[in-house]
CSV table of C-alpha atoms and ligand atoms in Angstrom, one decimal:
chain,number,residue,atom,x,y,z
A,18,MET,CA,-8.2,-22.0,83.6
A,19,LYS,CA,-7.9,-22.8,80.1
A,20,LYS,CA,-7.6,-19.5,77.4
A,21,ILE,CA,-11.6,-19.7,75.3
A,22,ILE,CA,-10.4,-17.5,72.2
A,23,ARG,CA,-13.9,-17.1,69.5
A,24,ALA,CA,-13.9,-16.4,66.3
A,25,ASP,CA,-13.8,-12.8,64.9
A,26,GLU,CA,-17.6,-13.8,63.3
A,27,MET,CA,-19.7,-16.8,64.8
A,28,GLY,CA,-23.2,-17.5,65.1
A,29,PHE,CA,-26.3,-16.3,63.8
A,30,CYS,CA,-26.2,-14.7,60.3
A,31,MET,CA,-28.5,-11.6,59.6
A,32,GLY,CA,-30.7,-13.9,57.5
A,33,VAL,CA,-31.1,-16.0,60.4
A,34,GLU,CA,-31.5,-13.9,62.6
A,35,ARG,CA,-34.2,-12.4,61.3
A,36,ALA,CA,-36.1,-15.8,60.7
A,37,VAL,CA,-36.2,-16.3,64.2
A,38,ALA,CA,-37.3,-12.7,65.2
A,39,ILE,CA,-39.5,-14.0,62.5
A,40,VAL,CA,-40.6,-16.3,64.5
A,41,GLN,CA,-40.5,-14.8,68.2
A,42,ALA,CA,-42.3,-12.1,66.7
A,43,ILE,CA,-45.7,-14.9,66.3
A,44,ALA,CA,-44.6,-16.0,69.7
A,45,ASP,CA,-45.1,-13.0,71.0
A,46,GLY,CA,-48.1,-12.1,69.3
A,47,ASN,CA,-50.1,-14.6,72.2
A,48,SER,CA,-52.9,-15.2,69.1
A,49,ASP,CA,-55.5,-17.5,69.5
A,50,GLN,CA,-54.5,-18.7,65.7
A,51,LYS,CA,-52.3,-22.1,65.3
A,52,ALA,CA,-48.8,-21.3,63.7
A,53,ALA,CA,-46.4,-23.7,62.8
A,54,THR,CA,-42.7,-23.1,60.3
A,55,LEU,CA,-42.1,-25.1,56.8
A,56,GLY,CA,-39.4,-27.8,58.2
A,57,PRO,CA,-37.1,-26.6,60.5
A,58,ILE,CA,-36.8,-23.1,60.8
A,59,ILE,CA,-33.0,-23.4,60.9
A,60,HIS,CA,-30.7,-26.3,62.0
A,61,ASN,CA,-30.5,-26.1,65.3
A,62,GLN,CA,-32.2,-28.0,67.5
A,63,GLN,CA,-32.1,-26.3,70.4
A,64,ILE,CA,-34.5,-23.1,69.2
A,65,VAL,CA,-36.9,-26.1,66.8
A,66,ASP,CA,-37.4,-27.4,70.4
A,67,LYS,CA,-37.9,-23.6,72.1
A,68,PHE,CA,-40.0,-22.8,69.5
A,69,THR,CA,-42.3,-26.3,69.3
A,70,LYS,CA,-43.1,-25.3,73.0
A,71,LEU,CA,-44.4,-21.9,72.3
A,72,GLY,CA,-46.4,-23.4,70.9
A,73,ILE,CA,-44.8,-23.4,66.8
A,74,PRO,CA,-43.4,-26.5,65.8
A,75,ALA,CA,-42.6,-27.5,62.5
A,76,ILE,CA,-44.1,-29.5,59.7
A,77,GLU,CA,-42.9,-31.6,57.6
A,78,SER,CA,-44.5,-31.0,54.4
A,79,VAL,CA,-46.5,-28.8,52.9
A,80,ASP,CA,-48.9,-31.4,52.8
A,81,ASP,CA,-49.5,-31.8,56.1
A,82,VAL,CA,-50.6,-27.9,56.6
A,83,HIS,CA,-54.2,-27.0,56.8
A,84,GLU,CA,-54.5,-23.6,58.6
A,85,GLY,CA,-53.0,-20.7,60.5
A,86,LYS,CA,-50.0,-18.9,59.4
A,87,ILE,CA,-47.0,-20.9,57.6
A,88,VAL,CA,-43.5,-19.7,58.2
A,89,ILE,CA,-41.5,-20.6,55.6
A,90,ARG,CA,-37.5,-20.8,56.3
A,91,ALA,CA,-34.4,-18.9,55.3
A,92,HIS,CA,-33.5,-21.2,53.4
A,93,GLY,CA,-36.6,-20.8,51.4
A,94,ILE,CA,-38.9,-23.2,49.1
A,95,PRO,CA,-39.8,-23.7,45.0
A,96,PRO,CA,-42.8,-21.6,44.1
A,97,GLU,CA,-45.0,-24.7,43.5
A,98,GLU,CA,-44.7,-25.2,47.3
A,99,ARG,CA,-46.2,-21.4,48.3
A,100,LYS,CA,-48.9,-21.7,45.8
A,101,LYS,CA,-49.6,-24.4,46.9
A,102,LEU,CA,-49.5,-22.9,50.5
A,103,GLU,CA,-51.8,-20.2,49.5
A,104,ASN,CA,-53.6,-22.5,47.4
A,105,LYS,CA,-55.4,-23.9,51.4
A,106,GLY,CA,-55.7,-20.9,52.6
A,107,VAL,CA,-53.3,-20.2,55.1
A,108,GLU,CA,-51.2,-17.5,55.7
A,109,VAL,CA,-48.1,-17.8,54.5
A,110,VAL,CA,-45.4,-15.4,56.8
A,111,ASP,CA,-41.8,-15.8,54.5
A,112,GLY,CA,-38.6,-16.2,56.4
A,113,THR,CA,-36.4,-16.4,53.0
A,114,CYS,CA,-33.9,-14.8,54.4
A,115,PRO,CA,-33.0,-11.7,51.3
A,116,LYS,CA,-29.8,-13.5,49.2
A,117,VAL,CA,-31.7,-16.5,49.2
A,118,ILE,CA,-34.5,-14.4,47.7
A,119,ALA,CA,-32.2,-12.2,45.4
A,120,SER,CA,-30.8,-15.8,43.9
A,121,HIS,CA,-34.2,-17.1,43.3
A,122,LYS,CA,-35.0,-13.9,40.9
A,123,ILE,CA,-31.0,-14.5,39.2
A,124,VAL,CA,-32.4,-18.3,38.0
A,125,GLN,CA,-35.8,-17.0,36.9
A,126,LYS,CA,-34.8,-13.7,34.6
A,127,TYR,CA,-32.0,-16.2,33.0
A,128,SER,CA,-35.0,-19.0,32.5
A,129,SER,CA,-37.6,-16.9,31.1
A,130,GLN,CA,-34.3,-16.1,29.1
A,131,GLY,CA,-34.2,-19.8,28.2
A,132,TYR,CA,-30.6,-19.8,29.7
A,133,HIS,CA,-29.8,-24.0,31.2
A,134,ILE,CA,-29.5,-23.7,35.0
A,135,VAL,CA,-26.6,-24.7,36.4
A,136,ILE,CA,-27.2,-25.4,40.6
A,137,VAL,CA,-23.9,-25.7,41.9
A,138,GLY,CA,-24.7,-27.3,46.2
A,139,ASP,CA,-25.8,-29.7,47.9
A,140,ARG,CA,-28.8,-31.3,45.8
A,141,ASN,CA,-30.3,-32.5,49.0
A,142,HIS,CA,-30.0,-29.2,50.4
A,143,GLY,CA,-33.7,-27.1,51.1
A,144,GLU,CA,-32.3,-24.1,49.5
A,145,ILE,CA,-31.1,-26.1,45.7
A,146,LYS,CA,-34.6,-27.2,45.9
A,147,GLY,CA,-35.5,-23.8,46.1
A,148,LEU,CA,-33.5,-22.4,44.0
A,149,ALA,CA,-34.6,-25.5,40.9
A,150,GLY,CA,-37.8,-24.5,41.7
A,151,TYR,CA,-37.2,-21.2,39.4
A,152,ALA,CA,-35.5,-23.0,36.7
A,153,ARG,CA,-37.5,-24.7,34.0
A,154,ASP,CA,-34.3,-26.5,32.5
A,155,PHE,CA,-31.4,-27.0,34.7
A,156,ASP,CA,-28.8,-29.6,36.4
A,157,ILE,CA,-27.4,-29.6,40.6
A,158,ILE,CA,-23.6,-30.6,40.4
A,159,GLU,CA,-21.9,-31.2,43.5
A,160,SER,CA,-18.1,-31.6,42.4
A,161,PRO,CA,-16.2,-30.5,40.7
A,162,GLN,CA,-15.8,-34.8,38.7
A,163,GLU,CA,-19.8,-33.8,38.0
A,164,ALA,CA,-18.2,-30.6,36.3
A,165,GLU,CA,-16.2,-32.3,34.6
A,166,GLU,CA,-19.3,-34.8,32.9
A,167,LEU,CA,-22.5,-32.7,32.5
A,168,ASN,CA,-22.9,-31.8,29.1
A,169,ILE,CA,-23.8,-27.0,29.4
A,170,PRO,CA,-26.3,-26.1,26.0
A,171,SER,CA,-24.3,-22.6,24.6
A,172,LYS,CA,-26.6,-20.6,26.7
A,173,THR,CA,-26.0,-21.8,30.1
A,174,MET,CA,-25.9,-19.7,33.8
A,175,VAL,CA,-24.0,-21.1,36.5
A,176,ILE,CA,-25.2,-20.2,40.4
A,177,CYS,CA,-24.5,-21.7,43.7
A,178,GLN,CA,-26.0,-22.9,47.2
A,179,THR,CA,-24.9,-19.6,49.6
A,180,THR,CA,-22.7,-21.6,52.0
A,181,ILE,CA,-21.2,-23.7,48.7
A,182,LYS,CA,-17.0,-22.8,49.3
A,183,GLU,CA,-15.2,-20.6,47.1
A,184,ASN,CA,-12.8,-22.7,46.2
A,185,GLU,CA,-15.2,-25.1,45.2
A,186,PHE,CA,-17.8,-22.3,42.7
A,187,ASP,CA,-14.2,-22.2,41.3
A,188,SER,CA,-12.8,-25.0,40.2
A,189,VAL,CA,-16.3,-26.2,39.3
A,190,CYS,CA,-16.8,-22.6,37.0
A,191,ARG,CA,-13.4,-23.6,35.6
A,192,ILE,CA,-14.2,-27.5,34.3
A,193,LEU,CA,-17.6,-25.7,33.1
A,194,LEU,CA,-15.8,-22.4,31.0
A,195,GLN,CA,-13.2,-24.9,29.3
A,196,LYS,CA,-16.6,-26.5,28.1
A,197,ASN,CA,-18.3,-23.4,27.0
A,198,GLY,CA,-16.6,-19.7,27.8
A,199,GLN,CA,-19.7,-18.4,27.1
A,200,ILE,CA,-21.6,-20.0,30.2
A,201,LYS,CA,-22.8,-16.8,32.5
A,202,ILE,CA,-21.6,-17.3,35.9
A,203,HIS,CA,-23.3,-15.7,39.1
A,204,ASN,CA,-20.7,-16.3,42.0
A,205,SER,CA,-24.5,-16.0,44.8
A,206,ILE,CA,-22.1,-16.9,48.1
A,207,CYS,CA,-22.9,-15.2,50.7
A,208,SER,CA,-20.8,-13.2,52.6
A,209,ALA,CA,-21.7,-14.4,56.5
A,210,THR,CA,-20.2,-17.8,55.2
A,211,ASN,CA,-17.0,-16.3,54.1
A,212,ASN,CA,-16.4,-13.7,56.9
A,213,ARG,CA,-16.9,-17.2,58.9
A,214,GLN,CA,-14.0,-19.0,57.4
A,215,THR,CA,-11.6,-16.1,57.5
A,216,ALA,CA,-12.1,-15.6,60.6
A,217,VAL,CA,-11.6,-20.1,61.6
A,218,ARG,CA,-9.0,-19.4,59.7
A,219,SER,CA,-7.0,-16.7,61.6
A,220,LEU,CA,-8.1,-18.3,64.8
A,221,ALA,CA,-6.8,-21.8,64.3
A,222,GLU,CA,-3.6,-19.7,64.0
A,223,LYS,CA,-3.8,-18.4,67.6
A,224,VAL,CA,-5.2,-21.3,68.9
A,225,ASP,CA,-4.1,-25.5,69.8
A,226,ALA,CA,-7.8,-27.0,69.3
A,227,VAL,CA,-10.6,-25.6,68.0
A,228,ILE,CA,-14.0,-26.8,68.8
A,229,VAL,CA,-16.9,-25.9,66.1
A,230,ILE,CA,-20.2,-25.6,67.3
A,231,GLY,CA,-23.5,-26.1,65.6
A,232,GLY,CA,-26.0,-27.9,63.9
A,233,LYS,CA,-24.5,-31.9,62.7
A,234,ASN,CA,-27.0,-31.1,59.0
A,235,SER,CA,-26.6,-27.2,59.4
A,236,ALA,CA,-24.2,-26.4,55.9
A,237,ASN,CA,-22.0,-23.6,56.4
A,238,THR,CA,-20.8,-25.6,60.5
A,239,GLN,CA,-19.9,-29.0,58.9
A,240,ARG,CA,-18.4,-26.7,56.4
A,241,LEU,CA,-16.2,-25.0,59.0
A,242,PHE,CA,-15.9,-28.2,61.2
A,243,LEU,CA,-14.0,-29.3,57.7
A,244,THR,CA,-11.7,-26.7,57.1
A,245,VAL,CA,-11.0,-26.6,60.6
A,246,LYS,CA,-9.6,-30.6,60.6
A,247,GLU,CA,-8.0,-29.5,56.3
A,248,LEU,CA,-5.3,-26.8,58.5
A,249,HIS,CA,-4.7,-30.5,60.4
A,250,ILE,CA,-5.2,-28.7,63.7
A,251,PRO,CA,-7.5,-30.9,66.5
A,252,CYS,CA,-11.0,-29.8,66.5
A,253,TRP,CA,-14.4,-31.9,67.3
A,254,HIS,CA,-18.0,-30.1,66.1
A,255,ILE,CA,-20.9,-30.5,69.0
A,256,SER,CA,-24.1,-29.2,68.9
A,257,GLY,CA,-24.4,-27.3,72.3
A,258,ALA,CA,-22.3,-28.4,76.0
A,259,GLU,CA,-23.9,-31.5,76.9
A,260,GLU,CA,-22.2,-33.2,73.8
A,261,ILE,CA,-18.6,-32.2,75.4
A,262,SER,CA,-17.7,-36.3,76.2
A,263,ALA,CA,-15.4,-37.4,79.2
A,264,GLU,CA,-13.4,-38.0,76.3
A,265,ILE,CA,-13.1,-34.7,74.9
A,266,TYR,CA,-12.7,-33.2,78.3
A,267,GLU,CA,-10.1,-36.5,78.5
A,268,ASP,CA,-7.8,-35.0,75.2
A,269,LEU,CA,-8.3,-30.9,75.9
A,270,LYS,CA,-6.3,-31.8,78.6
A,271,ARG,CA,-3.9,-31.4,75.9
A,272,TYR,CA,-4.4,-28.1,74.3
A,273,ASP,CA,-3.9,-24.9,76.8
A,274,ILE,CA,-6.0,-22.6,74.7
A,275,ILE,CA,-9.1,-23.6,72.9
A,276,GLY,CA,-10.3,-22.3,69.7
A,277,LEU,CA,-14.2,-21.2,69.4
A,278,THR,CA,-16.5,-21.5,66.3
A,279,ALA,CA,-20.2,-21.3,65.4
A,280,GLY,CA,-22.1,-21.8,62.5
A,281,ALA,CA,-24.9,-19.2,61.2
A,282,SER,CA,-27.8,-21.6,63.2
A,283,THR,CA,-26.3,-21.7,65.9
A,284,PRO,CA,-27.8,-19.0,68.9
A,285,ASP,CA,-25.2,-17.5,71.1
A,286,TRP,CA,-26.9,-18.5,74.0
A,287,VAL,CA,-25.2,-21.8,72.7
A,288,VAL,CA,-21.6,-20.5,72.2
A,289,GLU,CA,-22.3,-19.7,75.7
A,290,GLU,CA,-22.7,-23.3,77.6
A,291,VAL,CA,-20.3,-24.5,76.0
A,292,GLU,CA,-17.7,-21.7,77.3
A,293,ASN,CA,-18.8,-21.6,80.9
A,294,ARG,CA,-18.3,-26.1,81.0
A,295,LEU,CA,-15.1,-25.2,79.1
A,296,LYS,CA,-14.0,-22.8,81.3
A,297,THR,CA,-15.4,-24.8,84.5
A,298,HIS,CA,-13.9,-28.2,83.8
A,299,SER,CA,-9.8,-27.1,83.0
B,324,SF4,S1,-25.7,-18.1,55.3
B,324,SF4,FE1,-26.4,-15.8,54.2
B,324,SF4,S2,-27.6,-16.4,52.0
B,324,SF4,FE2,-28.1,-18.1,54.4
B,324,SF4,S3,-28.9,-17.5,55.2
B,324,SF4,FE3,-27.6,-16.8,55.7
B,324,SF4,S4,-27.0,-14.4,55.6
B,324,SF4,FE4,-28.7,-15.5,54.2
């Protein structure tokens, strides 16, 4: 049997655990009131499917919400969207991660003091859209190249997506500081992300190959996968056991020790399934 080692820190983070528990509590409440989540509650299809079966589907747009309870996901939403929901008379249940709420407050504070806000992160990600909603005047940049091209006013505050890599944020800040040494920098990177990154690096030293488990649209899972790739360790990114293809099994035959890690939105039972599947095939 192959040896399988799990990363010291992996899987659900505090914010995701909290958001999932909120939806589970609604499901357990057995109320007749309709309930839904605004967008997938987390970037994990298995969880989204489970809640849909329990009568709590994901609704894509605020415009499609008309009644009952609506749960905001851990990434949060812009304040205008929240207002729209409240104006519709629906019950807003806030699943926004407390760490994301802290970022909202920082942006709000500096914005009200007349600062231009620079947000570093993926402009298509829900967390960044939510954060931008709290800024009066802002730019979103995704890379050091974009930082080079950016013109920033003297009063500028820089903040980032909670799941961005520390070295990417550092490079962007270095470039912006060269343009304006007075800028304020707020590092809002979540320790859950860093801890998982550190854990996967140390895992990579002990194994021959790594399997990263998590949704394909989960930013922090993609970052774990990238980190392993950068270390030149054979690795695969799968959403669950059903994605371990015949080719992957074939490739894995060449390795004795397989490492497992999982993104912050991957439930433990999905990791269990992958581990059991690998054990039965080795
Ligand atoms: S990664 Fe951090 S900020 Fe994001 S939901 Fe999890 S605990 Fe919250």
